[in-house]
CSV table of C-alpha atoms in Angstrom, one decimal:
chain,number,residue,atom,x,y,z
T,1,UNK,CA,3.2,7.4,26.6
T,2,UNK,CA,0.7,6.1,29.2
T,3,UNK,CA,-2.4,5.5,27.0
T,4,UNK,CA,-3.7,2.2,28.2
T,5,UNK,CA,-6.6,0.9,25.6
T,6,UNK,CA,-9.3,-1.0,28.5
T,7,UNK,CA,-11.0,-3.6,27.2
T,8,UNK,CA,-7.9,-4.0,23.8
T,9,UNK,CA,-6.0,-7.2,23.6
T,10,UNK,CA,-8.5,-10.5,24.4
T,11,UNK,CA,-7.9,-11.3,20.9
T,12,UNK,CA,-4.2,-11.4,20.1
T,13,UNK,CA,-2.6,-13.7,18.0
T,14,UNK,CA,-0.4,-16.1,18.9
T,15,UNK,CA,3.0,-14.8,20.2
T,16,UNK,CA,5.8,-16.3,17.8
T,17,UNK,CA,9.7,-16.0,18.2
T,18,UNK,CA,11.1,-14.3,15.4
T,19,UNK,CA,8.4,-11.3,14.6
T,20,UNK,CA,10.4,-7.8,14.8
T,21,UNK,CA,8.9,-5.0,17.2
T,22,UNK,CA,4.9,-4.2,15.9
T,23,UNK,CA,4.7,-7.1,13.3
T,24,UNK,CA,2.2,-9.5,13.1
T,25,UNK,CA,2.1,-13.2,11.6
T,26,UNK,CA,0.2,-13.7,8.4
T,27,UNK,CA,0.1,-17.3,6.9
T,28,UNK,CA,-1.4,-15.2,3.3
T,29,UNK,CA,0.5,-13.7,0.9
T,30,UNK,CA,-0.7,-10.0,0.6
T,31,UNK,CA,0.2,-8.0,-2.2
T,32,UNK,CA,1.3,-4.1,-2.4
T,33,UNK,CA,2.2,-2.5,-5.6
T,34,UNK,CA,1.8,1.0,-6.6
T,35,UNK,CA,0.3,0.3,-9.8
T,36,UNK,CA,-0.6,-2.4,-12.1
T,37,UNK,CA,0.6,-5.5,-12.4
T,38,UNK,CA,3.2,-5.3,-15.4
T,39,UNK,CA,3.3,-8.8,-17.4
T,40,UNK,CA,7.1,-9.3,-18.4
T,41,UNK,CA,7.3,-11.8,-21.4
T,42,UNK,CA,10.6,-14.0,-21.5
T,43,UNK,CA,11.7,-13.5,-24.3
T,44,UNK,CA,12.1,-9.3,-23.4
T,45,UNK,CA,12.8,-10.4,-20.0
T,46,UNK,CA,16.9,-8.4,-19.4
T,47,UNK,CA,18.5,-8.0,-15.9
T,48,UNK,CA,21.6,-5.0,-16.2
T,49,UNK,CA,24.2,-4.5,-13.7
T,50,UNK,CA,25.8,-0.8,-14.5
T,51,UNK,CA,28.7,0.1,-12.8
T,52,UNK,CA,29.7,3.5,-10.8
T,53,UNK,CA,31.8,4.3,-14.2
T,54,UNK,CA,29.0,2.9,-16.2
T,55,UNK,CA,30.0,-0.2,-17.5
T,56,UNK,CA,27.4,-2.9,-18.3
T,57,UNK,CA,26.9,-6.4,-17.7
T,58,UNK,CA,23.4,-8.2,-18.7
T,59,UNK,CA,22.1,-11.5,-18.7
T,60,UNK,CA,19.2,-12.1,-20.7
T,61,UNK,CA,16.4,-15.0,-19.6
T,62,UNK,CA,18.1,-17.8,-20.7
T,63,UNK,CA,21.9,-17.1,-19.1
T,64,UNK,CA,20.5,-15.9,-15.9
T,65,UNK,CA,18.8,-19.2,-15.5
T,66,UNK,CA,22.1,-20.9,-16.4
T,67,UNK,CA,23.8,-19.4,-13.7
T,68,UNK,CA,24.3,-21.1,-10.0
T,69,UNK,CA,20.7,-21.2,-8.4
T,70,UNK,CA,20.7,-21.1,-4.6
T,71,UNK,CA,17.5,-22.6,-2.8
T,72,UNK,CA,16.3,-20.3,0.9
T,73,UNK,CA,13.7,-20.6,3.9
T,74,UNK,CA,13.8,-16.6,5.1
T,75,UNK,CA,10.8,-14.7,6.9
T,76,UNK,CA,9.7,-11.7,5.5
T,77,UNK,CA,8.3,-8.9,7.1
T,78,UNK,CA,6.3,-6.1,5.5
T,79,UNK,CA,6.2,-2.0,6.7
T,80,UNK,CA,2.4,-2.6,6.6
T,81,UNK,CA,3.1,-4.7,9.5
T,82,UNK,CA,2.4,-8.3,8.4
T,83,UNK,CA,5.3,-11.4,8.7
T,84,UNK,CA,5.0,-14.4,7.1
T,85,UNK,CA,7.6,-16.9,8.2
T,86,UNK,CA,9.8,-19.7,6.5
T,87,UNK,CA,9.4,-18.8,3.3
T,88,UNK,CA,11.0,-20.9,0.3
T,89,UNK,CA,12.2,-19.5,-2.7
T,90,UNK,CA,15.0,-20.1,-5.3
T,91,UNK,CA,17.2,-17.2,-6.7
T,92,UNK,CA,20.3,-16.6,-7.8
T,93,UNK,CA,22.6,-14.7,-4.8
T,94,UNK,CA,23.2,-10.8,-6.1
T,95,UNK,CA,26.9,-12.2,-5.4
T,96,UNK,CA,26.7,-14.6,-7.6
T,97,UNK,CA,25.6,-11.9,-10.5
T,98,UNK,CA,28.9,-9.4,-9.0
T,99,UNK,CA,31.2,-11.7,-9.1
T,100,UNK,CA,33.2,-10.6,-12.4
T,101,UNK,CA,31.7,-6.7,-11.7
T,102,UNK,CA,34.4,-4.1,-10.9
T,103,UNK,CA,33.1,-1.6,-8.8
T,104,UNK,CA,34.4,0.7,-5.2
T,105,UNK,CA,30.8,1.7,-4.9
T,106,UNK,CA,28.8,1.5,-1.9
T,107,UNK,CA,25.6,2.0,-2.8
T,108,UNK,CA,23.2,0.8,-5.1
T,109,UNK,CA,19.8,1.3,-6.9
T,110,UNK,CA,17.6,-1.7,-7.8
T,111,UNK,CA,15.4,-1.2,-11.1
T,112,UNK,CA,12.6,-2.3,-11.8
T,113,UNK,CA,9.9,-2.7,-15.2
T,114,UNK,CA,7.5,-0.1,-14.8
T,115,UNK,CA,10.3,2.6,-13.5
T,116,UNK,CA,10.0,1.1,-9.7
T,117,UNK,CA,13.3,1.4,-7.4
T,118,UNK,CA,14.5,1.3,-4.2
T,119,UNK,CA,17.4,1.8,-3.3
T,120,UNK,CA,20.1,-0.6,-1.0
T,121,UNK,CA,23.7,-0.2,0.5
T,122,UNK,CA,26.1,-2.8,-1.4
T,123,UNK,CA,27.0,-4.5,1.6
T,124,UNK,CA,23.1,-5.7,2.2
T,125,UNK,CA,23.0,-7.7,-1.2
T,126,UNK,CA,26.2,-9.7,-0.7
T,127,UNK,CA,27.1,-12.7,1.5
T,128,UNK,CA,24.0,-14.3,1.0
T,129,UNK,CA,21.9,-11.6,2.2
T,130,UNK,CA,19.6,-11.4,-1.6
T,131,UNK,CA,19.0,-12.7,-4.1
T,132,UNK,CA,17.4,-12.3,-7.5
T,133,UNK,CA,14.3,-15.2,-7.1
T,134,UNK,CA,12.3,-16.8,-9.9
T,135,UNK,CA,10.5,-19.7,-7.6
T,136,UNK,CA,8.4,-19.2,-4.3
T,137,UNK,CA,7.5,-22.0,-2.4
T,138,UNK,CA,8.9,-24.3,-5.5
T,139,UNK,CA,6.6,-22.5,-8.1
T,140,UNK,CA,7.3,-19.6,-11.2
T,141,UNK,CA,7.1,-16.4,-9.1
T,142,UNK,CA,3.2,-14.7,-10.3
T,143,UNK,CA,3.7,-11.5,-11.9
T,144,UNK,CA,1.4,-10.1,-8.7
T,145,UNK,CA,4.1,-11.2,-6.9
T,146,UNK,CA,6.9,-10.1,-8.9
T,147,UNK,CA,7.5,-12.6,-11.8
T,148,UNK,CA,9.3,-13.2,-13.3
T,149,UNK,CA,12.3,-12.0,-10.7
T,150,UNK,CA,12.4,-10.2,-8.0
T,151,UNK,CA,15.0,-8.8,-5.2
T,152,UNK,CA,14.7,-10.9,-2.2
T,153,UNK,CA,16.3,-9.0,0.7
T,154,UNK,CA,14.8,-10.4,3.9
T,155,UNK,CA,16.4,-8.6,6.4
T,156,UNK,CA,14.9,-5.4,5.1
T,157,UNK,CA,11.0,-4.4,5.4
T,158,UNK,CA,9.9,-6.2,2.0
T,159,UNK,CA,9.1,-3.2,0.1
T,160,UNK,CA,13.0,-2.9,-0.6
T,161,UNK,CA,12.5,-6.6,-1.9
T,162,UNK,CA,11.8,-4.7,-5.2
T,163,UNK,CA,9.2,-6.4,-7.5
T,164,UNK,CA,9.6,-7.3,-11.9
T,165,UNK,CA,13.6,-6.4,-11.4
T,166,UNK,CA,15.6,-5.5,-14.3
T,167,UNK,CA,18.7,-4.1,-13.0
T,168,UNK,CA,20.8,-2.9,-10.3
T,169,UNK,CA,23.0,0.4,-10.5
T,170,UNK,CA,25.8,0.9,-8.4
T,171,UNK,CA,26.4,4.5,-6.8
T,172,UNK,CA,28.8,6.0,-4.8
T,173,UNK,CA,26.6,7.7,-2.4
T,174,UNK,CA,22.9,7.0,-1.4
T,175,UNK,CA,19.9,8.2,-3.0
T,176,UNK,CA,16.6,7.5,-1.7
T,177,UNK,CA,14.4,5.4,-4.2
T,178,UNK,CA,11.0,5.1,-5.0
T,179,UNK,CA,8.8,4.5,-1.2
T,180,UNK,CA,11.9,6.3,0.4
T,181,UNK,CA,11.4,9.4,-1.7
T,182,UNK,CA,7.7,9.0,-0.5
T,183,UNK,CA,8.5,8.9,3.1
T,184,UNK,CA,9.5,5.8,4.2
T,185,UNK,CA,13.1,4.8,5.5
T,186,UNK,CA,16.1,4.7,3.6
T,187,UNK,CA,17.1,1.6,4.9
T,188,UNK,CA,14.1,-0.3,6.8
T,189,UNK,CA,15.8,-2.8,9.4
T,190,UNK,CA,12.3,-3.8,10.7
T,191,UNK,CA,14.1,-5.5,13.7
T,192,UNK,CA,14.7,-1.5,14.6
T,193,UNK,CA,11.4,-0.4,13.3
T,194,UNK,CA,12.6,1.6,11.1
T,195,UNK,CA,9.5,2.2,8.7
T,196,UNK,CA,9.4,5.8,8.2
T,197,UNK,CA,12.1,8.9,7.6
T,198,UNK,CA,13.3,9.3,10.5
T,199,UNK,CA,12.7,6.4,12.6
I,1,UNK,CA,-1.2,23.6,6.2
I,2,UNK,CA,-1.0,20.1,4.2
I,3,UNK,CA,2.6,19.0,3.3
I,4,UNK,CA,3.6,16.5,1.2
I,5,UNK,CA,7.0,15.2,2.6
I,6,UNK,CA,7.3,14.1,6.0
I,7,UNK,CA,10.1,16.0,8.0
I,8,UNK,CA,11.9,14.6,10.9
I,9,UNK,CA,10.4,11.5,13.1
I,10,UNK,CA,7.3,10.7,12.7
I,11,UNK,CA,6.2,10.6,16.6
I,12,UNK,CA,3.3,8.9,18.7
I,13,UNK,CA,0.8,11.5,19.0
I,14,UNK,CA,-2.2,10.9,21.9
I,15,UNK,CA,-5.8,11.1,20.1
I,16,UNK,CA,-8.7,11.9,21.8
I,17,UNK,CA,-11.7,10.3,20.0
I,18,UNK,CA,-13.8,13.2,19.9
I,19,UNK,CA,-17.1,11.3,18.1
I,20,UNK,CA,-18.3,8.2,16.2
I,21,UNK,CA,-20.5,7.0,13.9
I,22,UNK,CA,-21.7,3.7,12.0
I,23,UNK,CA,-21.2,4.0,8.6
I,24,UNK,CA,-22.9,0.7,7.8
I,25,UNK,CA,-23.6,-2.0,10.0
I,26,UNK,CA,-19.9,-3.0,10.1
I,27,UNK,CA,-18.0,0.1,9.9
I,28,UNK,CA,-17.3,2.9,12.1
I,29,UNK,CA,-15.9,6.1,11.5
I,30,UNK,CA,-13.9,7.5,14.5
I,31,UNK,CA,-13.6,11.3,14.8
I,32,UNK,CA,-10.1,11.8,16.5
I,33,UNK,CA,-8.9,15.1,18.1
I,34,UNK,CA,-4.9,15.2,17.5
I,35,UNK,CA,-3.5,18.2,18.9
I,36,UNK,CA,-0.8,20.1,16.8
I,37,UNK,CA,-1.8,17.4,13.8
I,38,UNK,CA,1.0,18.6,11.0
I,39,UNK,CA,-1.9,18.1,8.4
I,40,UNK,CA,-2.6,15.4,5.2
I,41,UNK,CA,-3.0,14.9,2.1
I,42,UNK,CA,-6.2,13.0,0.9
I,43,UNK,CA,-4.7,9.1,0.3
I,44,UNK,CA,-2.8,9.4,3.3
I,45,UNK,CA,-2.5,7.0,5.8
I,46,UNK,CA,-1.5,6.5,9.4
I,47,UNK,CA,-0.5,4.0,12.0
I,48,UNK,CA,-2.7,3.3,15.2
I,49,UNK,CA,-1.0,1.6,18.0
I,50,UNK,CA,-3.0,0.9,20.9
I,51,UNK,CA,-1.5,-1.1,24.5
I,52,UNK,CA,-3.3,-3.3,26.7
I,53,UNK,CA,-3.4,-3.7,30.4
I,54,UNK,CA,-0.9,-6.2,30.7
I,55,UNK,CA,1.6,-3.8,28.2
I,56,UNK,CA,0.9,-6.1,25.2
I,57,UNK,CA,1.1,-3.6,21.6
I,58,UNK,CA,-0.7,-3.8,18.1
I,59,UNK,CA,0.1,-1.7,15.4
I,60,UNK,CA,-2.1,-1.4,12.2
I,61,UNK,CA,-2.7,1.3,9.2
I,62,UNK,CA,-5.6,3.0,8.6
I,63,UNK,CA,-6.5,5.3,5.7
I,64,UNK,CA,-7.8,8.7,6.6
I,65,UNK,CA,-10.8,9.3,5.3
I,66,UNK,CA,-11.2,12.9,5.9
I,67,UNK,CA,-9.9,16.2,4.0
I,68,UNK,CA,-7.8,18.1,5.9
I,69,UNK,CA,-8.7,21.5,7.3
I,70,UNK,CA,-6.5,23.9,9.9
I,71,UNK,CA,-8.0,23.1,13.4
I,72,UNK,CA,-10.0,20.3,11.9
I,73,UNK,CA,-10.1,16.5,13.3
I,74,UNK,CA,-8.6,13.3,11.9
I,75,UNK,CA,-11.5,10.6,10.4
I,76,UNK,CA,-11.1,7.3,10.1
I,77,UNK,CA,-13.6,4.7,8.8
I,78,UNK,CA,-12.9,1.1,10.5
I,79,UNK,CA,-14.4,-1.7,8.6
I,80,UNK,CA,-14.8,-4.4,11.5
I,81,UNK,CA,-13.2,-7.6,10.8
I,82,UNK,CA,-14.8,-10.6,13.0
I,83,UNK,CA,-11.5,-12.3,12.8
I,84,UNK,CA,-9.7,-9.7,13.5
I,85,UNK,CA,-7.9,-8.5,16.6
I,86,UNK,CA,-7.4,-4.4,16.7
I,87,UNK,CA,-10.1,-3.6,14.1
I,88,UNK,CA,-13.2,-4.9,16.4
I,89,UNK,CA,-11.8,-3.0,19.3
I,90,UNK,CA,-12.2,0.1,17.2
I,91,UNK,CA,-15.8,-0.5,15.6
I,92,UNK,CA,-17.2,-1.8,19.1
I,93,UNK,CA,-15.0,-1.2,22.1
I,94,UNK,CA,-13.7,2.5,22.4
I,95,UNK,CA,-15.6,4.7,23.5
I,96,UNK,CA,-16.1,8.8,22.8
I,97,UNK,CA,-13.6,10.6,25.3
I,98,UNK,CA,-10.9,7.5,25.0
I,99,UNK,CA,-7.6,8.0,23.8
I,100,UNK,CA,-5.8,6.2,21.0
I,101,UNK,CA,-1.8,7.1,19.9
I,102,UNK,CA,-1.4,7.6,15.9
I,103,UNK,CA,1.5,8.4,14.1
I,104,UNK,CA,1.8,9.9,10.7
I,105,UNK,CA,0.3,10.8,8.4
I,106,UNK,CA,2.4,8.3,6.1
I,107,UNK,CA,2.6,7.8,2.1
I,108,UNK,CA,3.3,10.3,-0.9
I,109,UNK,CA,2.2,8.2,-3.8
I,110,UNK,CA,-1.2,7.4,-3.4
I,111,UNK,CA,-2.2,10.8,-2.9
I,112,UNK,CA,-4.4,13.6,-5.1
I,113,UNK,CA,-3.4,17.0,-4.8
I,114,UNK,CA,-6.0,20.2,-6.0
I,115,UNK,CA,-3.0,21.6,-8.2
I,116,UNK,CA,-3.5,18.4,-10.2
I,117,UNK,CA,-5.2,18.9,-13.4
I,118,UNK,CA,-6.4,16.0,-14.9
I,119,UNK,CA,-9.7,14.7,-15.0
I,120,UNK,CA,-9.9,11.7,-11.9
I,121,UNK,CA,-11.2,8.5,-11.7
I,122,UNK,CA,-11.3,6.3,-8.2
I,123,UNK,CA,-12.4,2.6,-8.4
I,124,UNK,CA,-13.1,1.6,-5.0
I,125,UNK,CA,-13.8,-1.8,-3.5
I,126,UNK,CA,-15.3,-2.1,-0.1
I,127,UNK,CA,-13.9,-0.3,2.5
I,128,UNK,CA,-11.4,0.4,-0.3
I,129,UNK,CA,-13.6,3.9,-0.4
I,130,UNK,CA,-12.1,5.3,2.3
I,131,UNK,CA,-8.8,6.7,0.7
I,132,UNK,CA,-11.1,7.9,-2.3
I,133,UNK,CA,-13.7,9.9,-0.4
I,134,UNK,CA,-10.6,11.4,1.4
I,135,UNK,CA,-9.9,12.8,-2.4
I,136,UNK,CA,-13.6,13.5,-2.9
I,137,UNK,CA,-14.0,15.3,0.3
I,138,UNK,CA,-10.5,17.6,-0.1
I,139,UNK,CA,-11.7,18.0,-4.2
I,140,UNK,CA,-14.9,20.1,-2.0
I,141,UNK,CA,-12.6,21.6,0.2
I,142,UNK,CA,-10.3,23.2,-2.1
I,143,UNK,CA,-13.0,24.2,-4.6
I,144,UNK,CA,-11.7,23.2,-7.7
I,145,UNK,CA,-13.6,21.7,-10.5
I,146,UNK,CA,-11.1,19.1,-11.5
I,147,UNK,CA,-14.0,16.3,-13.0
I,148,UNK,CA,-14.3,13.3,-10.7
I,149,UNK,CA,-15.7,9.9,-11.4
I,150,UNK,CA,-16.0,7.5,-8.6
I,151,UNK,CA,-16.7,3.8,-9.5
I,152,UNK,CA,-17.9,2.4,-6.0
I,153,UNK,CA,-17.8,-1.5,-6.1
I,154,UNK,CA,-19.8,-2.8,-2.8
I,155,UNK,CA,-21.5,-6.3,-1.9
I,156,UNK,CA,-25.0,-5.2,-1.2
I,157,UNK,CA,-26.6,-1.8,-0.8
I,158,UNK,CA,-26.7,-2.2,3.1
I,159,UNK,CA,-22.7,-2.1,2.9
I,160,UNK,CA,-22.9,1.4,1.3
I,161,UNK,CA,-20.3,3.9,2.7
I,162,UNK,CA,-21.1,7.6,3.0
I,163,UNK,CA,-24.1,6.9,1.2
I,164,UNK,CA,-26.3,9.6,1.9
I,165,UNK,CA,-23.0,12.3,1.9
I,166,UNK,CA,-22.4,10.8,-1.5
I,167,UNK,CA,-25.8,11.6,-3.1
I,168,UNK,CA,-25.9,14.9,-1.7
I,169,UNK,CA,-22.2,15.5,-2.8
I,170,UNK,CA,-23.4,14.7,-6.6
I,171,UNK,CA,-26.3,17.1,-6.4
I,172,UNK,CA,-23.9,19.8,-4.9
I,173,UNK,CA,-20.2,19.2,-5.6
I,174,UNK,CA,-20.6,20.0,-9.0
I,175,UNK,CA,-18.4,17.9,-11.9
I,176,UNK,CA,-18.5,14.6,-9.3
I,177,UNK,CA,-20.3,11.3,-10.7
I,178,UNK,CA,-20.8,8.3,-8.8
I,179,UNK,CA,-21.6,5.1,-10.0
I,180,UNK,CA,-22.3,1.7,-7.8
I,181,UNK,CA,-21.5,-1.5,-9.2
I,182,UNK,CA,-23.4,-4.1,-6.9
I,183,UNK,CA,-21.4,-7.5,-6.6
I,184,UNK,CA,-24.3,-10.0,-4.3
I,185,UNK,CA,-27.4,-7.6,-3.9
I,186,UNK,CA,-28.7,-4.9,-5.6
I,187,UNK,CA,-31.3,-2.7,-4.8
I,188,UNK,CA,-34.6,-2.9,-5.8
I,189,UNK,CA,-35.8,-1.6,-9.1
I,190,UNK,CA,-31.5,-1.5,-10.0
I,191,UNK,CA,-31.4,-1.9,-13.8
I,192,UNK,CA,-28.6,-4.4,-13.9
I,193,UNK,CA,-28.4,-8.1,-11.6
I,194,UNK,CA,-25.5,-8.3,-9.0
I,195,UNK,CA,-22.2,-8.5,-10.8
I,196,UNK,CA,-18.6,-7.9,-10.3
I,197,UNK,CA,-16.7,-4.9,-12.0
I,198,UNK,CA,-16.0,-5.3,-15.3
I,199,UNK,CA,-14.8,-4.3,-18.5
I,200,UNK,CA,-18.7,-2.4,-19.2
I,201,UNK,CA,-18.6,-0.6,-15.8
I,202,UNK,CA,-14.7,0.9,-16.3
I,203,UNK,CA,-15.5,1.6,-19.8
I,204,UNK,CA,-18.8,3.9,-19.5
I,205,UNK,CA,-18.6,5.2,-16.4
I,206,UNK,CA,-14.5,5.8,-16.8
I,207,UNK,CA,-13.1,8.5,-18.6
I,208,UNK,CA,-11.5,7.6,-22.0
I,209,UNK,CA,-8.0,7.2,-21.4
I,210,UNK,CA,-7.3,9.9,-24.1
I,211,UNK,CA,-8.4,12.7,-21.5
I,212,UNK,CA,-5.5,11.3,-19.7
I,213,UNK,CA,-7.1,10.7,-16.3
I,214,UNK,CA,-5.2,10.2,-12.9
I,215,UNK,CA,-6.8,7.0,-11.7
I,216,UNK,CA,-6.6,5.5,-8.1
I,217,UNK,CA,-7.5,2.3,-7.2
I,218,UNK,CA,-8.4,0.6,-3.9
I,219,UNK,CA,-9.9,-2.1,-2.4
I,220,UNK,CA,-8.8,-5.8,-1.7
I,221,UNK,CA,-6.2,-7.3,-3.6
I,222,UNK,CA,-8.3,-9.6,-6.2
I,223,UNK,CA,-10.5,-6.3,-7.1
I,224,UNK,CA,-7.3,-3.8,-7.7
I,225,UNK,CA,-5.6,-6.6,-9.6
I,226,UNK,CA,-8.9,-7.2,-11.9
I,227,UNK,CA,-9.4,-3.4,-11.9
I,228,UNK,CA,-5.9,-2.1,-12.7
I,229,UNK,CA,-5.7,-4.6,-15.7
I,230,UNK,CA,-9.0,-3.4,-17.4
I,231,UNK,CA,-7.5,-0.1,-17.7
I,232,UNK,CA,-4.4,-1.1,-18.3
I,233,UNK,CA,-6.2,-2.9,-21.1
I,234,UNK,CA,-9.1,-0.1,-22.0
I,235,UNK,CA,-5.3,1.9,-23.1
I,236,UNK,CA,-5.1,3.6,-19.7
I,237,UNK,CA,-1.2,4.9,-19.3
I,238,UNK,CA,-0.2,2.3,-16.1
I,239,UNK,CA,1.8,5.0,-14.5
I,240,UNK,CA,-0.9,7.2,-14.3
I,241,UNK,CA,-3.1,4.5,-12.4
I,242,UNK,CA,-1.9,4.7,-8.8
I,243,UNK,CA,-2.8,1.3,-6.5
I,244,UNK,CA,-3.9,0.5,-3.0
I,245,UNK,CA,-4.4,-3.3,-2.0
I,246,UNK,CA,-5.4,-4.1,1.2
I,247,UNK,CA,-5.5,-7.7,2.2
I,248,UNK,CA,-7.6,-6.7,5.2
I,249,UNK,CA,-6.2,-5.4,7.8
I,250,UNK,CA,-7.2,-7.0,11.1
């Protein structure tokens, strides 16, 4: 389309490598819930894996921060067009939580506190590719921003980065989740654009 | 008419801005003409991209700040930014007859429908109005007589949005208060000093959370936060109290 906006574009921001297609660098952290903040003591802190068949594995405060910790740089990239790169957090790797998990599924659902979810294909939470983080930028995670753990999945637009985790439910076939079921994509590669049904 | 899902693509659409007007002395609300516009719900929001000369692209969301009527025009209310790169372009460089592209509109969770029948609170902060008076403006539209409370939250009375559509709106929409809260100025002869919402505002000019109000809140992220816990503390239900933060988008 030919619309050309005369007199638009004196005040860019800097151009920087590594923003996807209509993304712009943010050195802030903003925030986007759908509702309030939920405060998630400890001690009633749980994270569930379920299984296609149903079967249950949980780790409680205390064992999931026994288990092998993993610390990342990543950039994140938000649908509401914001990026904010190098990031640091420490997590442990969604691999790390599957390892003894029997499952064919190829699909999953993460859950939230609160009833949030969004849903990911299997294959996007292993090698590496998320983790479940407690730290960012060497500090507890703030409930605003998810604390005590959230998804990290920083290839995806960071809504699928579900906030105040609590489990993740594996499903044969895909089912859209919480923002998908409101319109945005079911997968969100933002390096495609892909911010809305459809796109 | 309205619909709630979006179907298919959601594809770059050519707007004509049709009109404008200064809401205050820093926002602007563009009137858009969007041909074969699918519609919205009131909460909705949609993308603006605009291209420069040279081919360079911005994206940003806006909330839509009009209710939607068959063969009616999409309004947006652009709070200027000084640091800011697409939102000054749209307060002070467009001009009436200019085109724009928009896509959407986008988002079915922040979003009040007239077959809703609970009593409804909005908090708004700032510019943070603009989703709510959406709501307030499709409330009129549909006729209904669904109770609405708005609790406007705004620096000084010069930074009032919609201000003289508001008052008339309480004098003729009938079952719709409005309350200001004043955060650095009030004005003169106001019976309280300057303050910052709190616990006293959300309590008497809320609902009690036993009516089981739908509440939406918006504004920057510091307000919704402080906001969204008070009525999570007053005994509001948390998933009746839908949030918007905006960090400002620029």
């Amino acid at each position: 389309m030919g619309i050309i906006s005369r007199g638009f574009g004196g005040r860019r921001r800097e151009s920087v490598p590594g923003l996807p297609p209509g993304q712009y660098l943010t050195h802030d952290f903003p925030v986007l819930s759908a509702g309030p903040t939920p405060r998630i003591p400890l001690d009633r802190w749980r994270f569930t894996v379920t299984t296609e068949t149903g079967e249950k594995t949980s780790w409680d405060w205390k064992e999931f921060q026994a288990l092998p910790a993993e610390d990342v740089t990543v950039d994140i990239h938000c649908v509401t067009k914001w990026s904010k790169l190098g990031t640091t957090w420490r997590g442990v790797s969604i691999e790390t939580l599957l390892e003894n998990v029997d499952t064919v599924a190829e699909y999953s659902m993460v859950h939230s506190f609160g009833g949030y979810t969004t849903n990911v294909p299997l294959e996007d939470l292993l090698d590496g590719k998320a983790w479940i983080a407690y730290q960012f930028d060497g500090e507890d995670l703030h409930p605003e921003h998810g604390g005590p753990a959230r998804l990290l999945i920083p290839h995806l637009y960071f809504w699928k980065s579900a906030k105040w985790v609590n489990g993740l439910q594996l499903m044969p076939e895909d089912e859209p989740g919480f923002w998908e079921a409101a319109g945005y994509h079911m997968y969100g590669d933002p390096w495609r654009e892909q911010r809305y049904q459809g796109d | 008419m309205a619909r709630t899902a979006v179907s298919g693509r959601l594809t770059w659409r050519a707007a004509t801005l049709a009109e404008a007007r200064w809401e205050s002395p820093t926002a602007r609300t563009l009137v858009l003409d969007v041909p074969d516009w699918p519609g919205h719900l009131p909460g909705q929001h949609i993308d603006v991209r605009l291209t420069a000369e040279d081919g360079y692209r911005a994206q940003r969301s806006y909330s839509i700040a009009s209710a939607w009527q068959p063969g009616g025009k999409v309004e947006l209310t652009i709070q200027r930014l000084d640091d800011g790169e697409v939102s000054p372009y749209l307060t002070d460089v467009i001009e009436v007859g200019e085109q724009l592209e928009l896509r959407g509109p986008v988002g079915g969770w922040f979003v009040w429908r007239p077959q809703q029948t609970a009593p409804v609170l909005l908090v708004a902060g700032g510019s943070g109005l603009v989703p709510l008076m959406a709501m307030v403006r499709a409330r009129a539209v549909a006729g209904t007589r669904q109770p609405f409370r708005l609790i406007y939250s705004v620096r000084t009375p010069e930074d009032l949005l919609y201000g003289d559509e508001l008052r008339r709106r309480v004098r003729e929409d009938q079952g719709l208060d409005v309350h200001h809260v004043y955060t650095r100025k009030t004005p003169d002869g106001w019976p309280s000093p300057a303050k910052r919402i709190d616990v006293a505002a959300l309590n008497t000019y809320g609902w009690p959370p036993d009516f089981g109000p739908d509440c939406y809140v918006c504004g920057p992220t510091t307000f919704v936060e402080t906001a969204a816990d008070i009525l999570v503390a007053l005994g509001h239900d948390p998933r009746r109290i839908r949030t918007e933060r905006f960090g400002g988008t620029s």
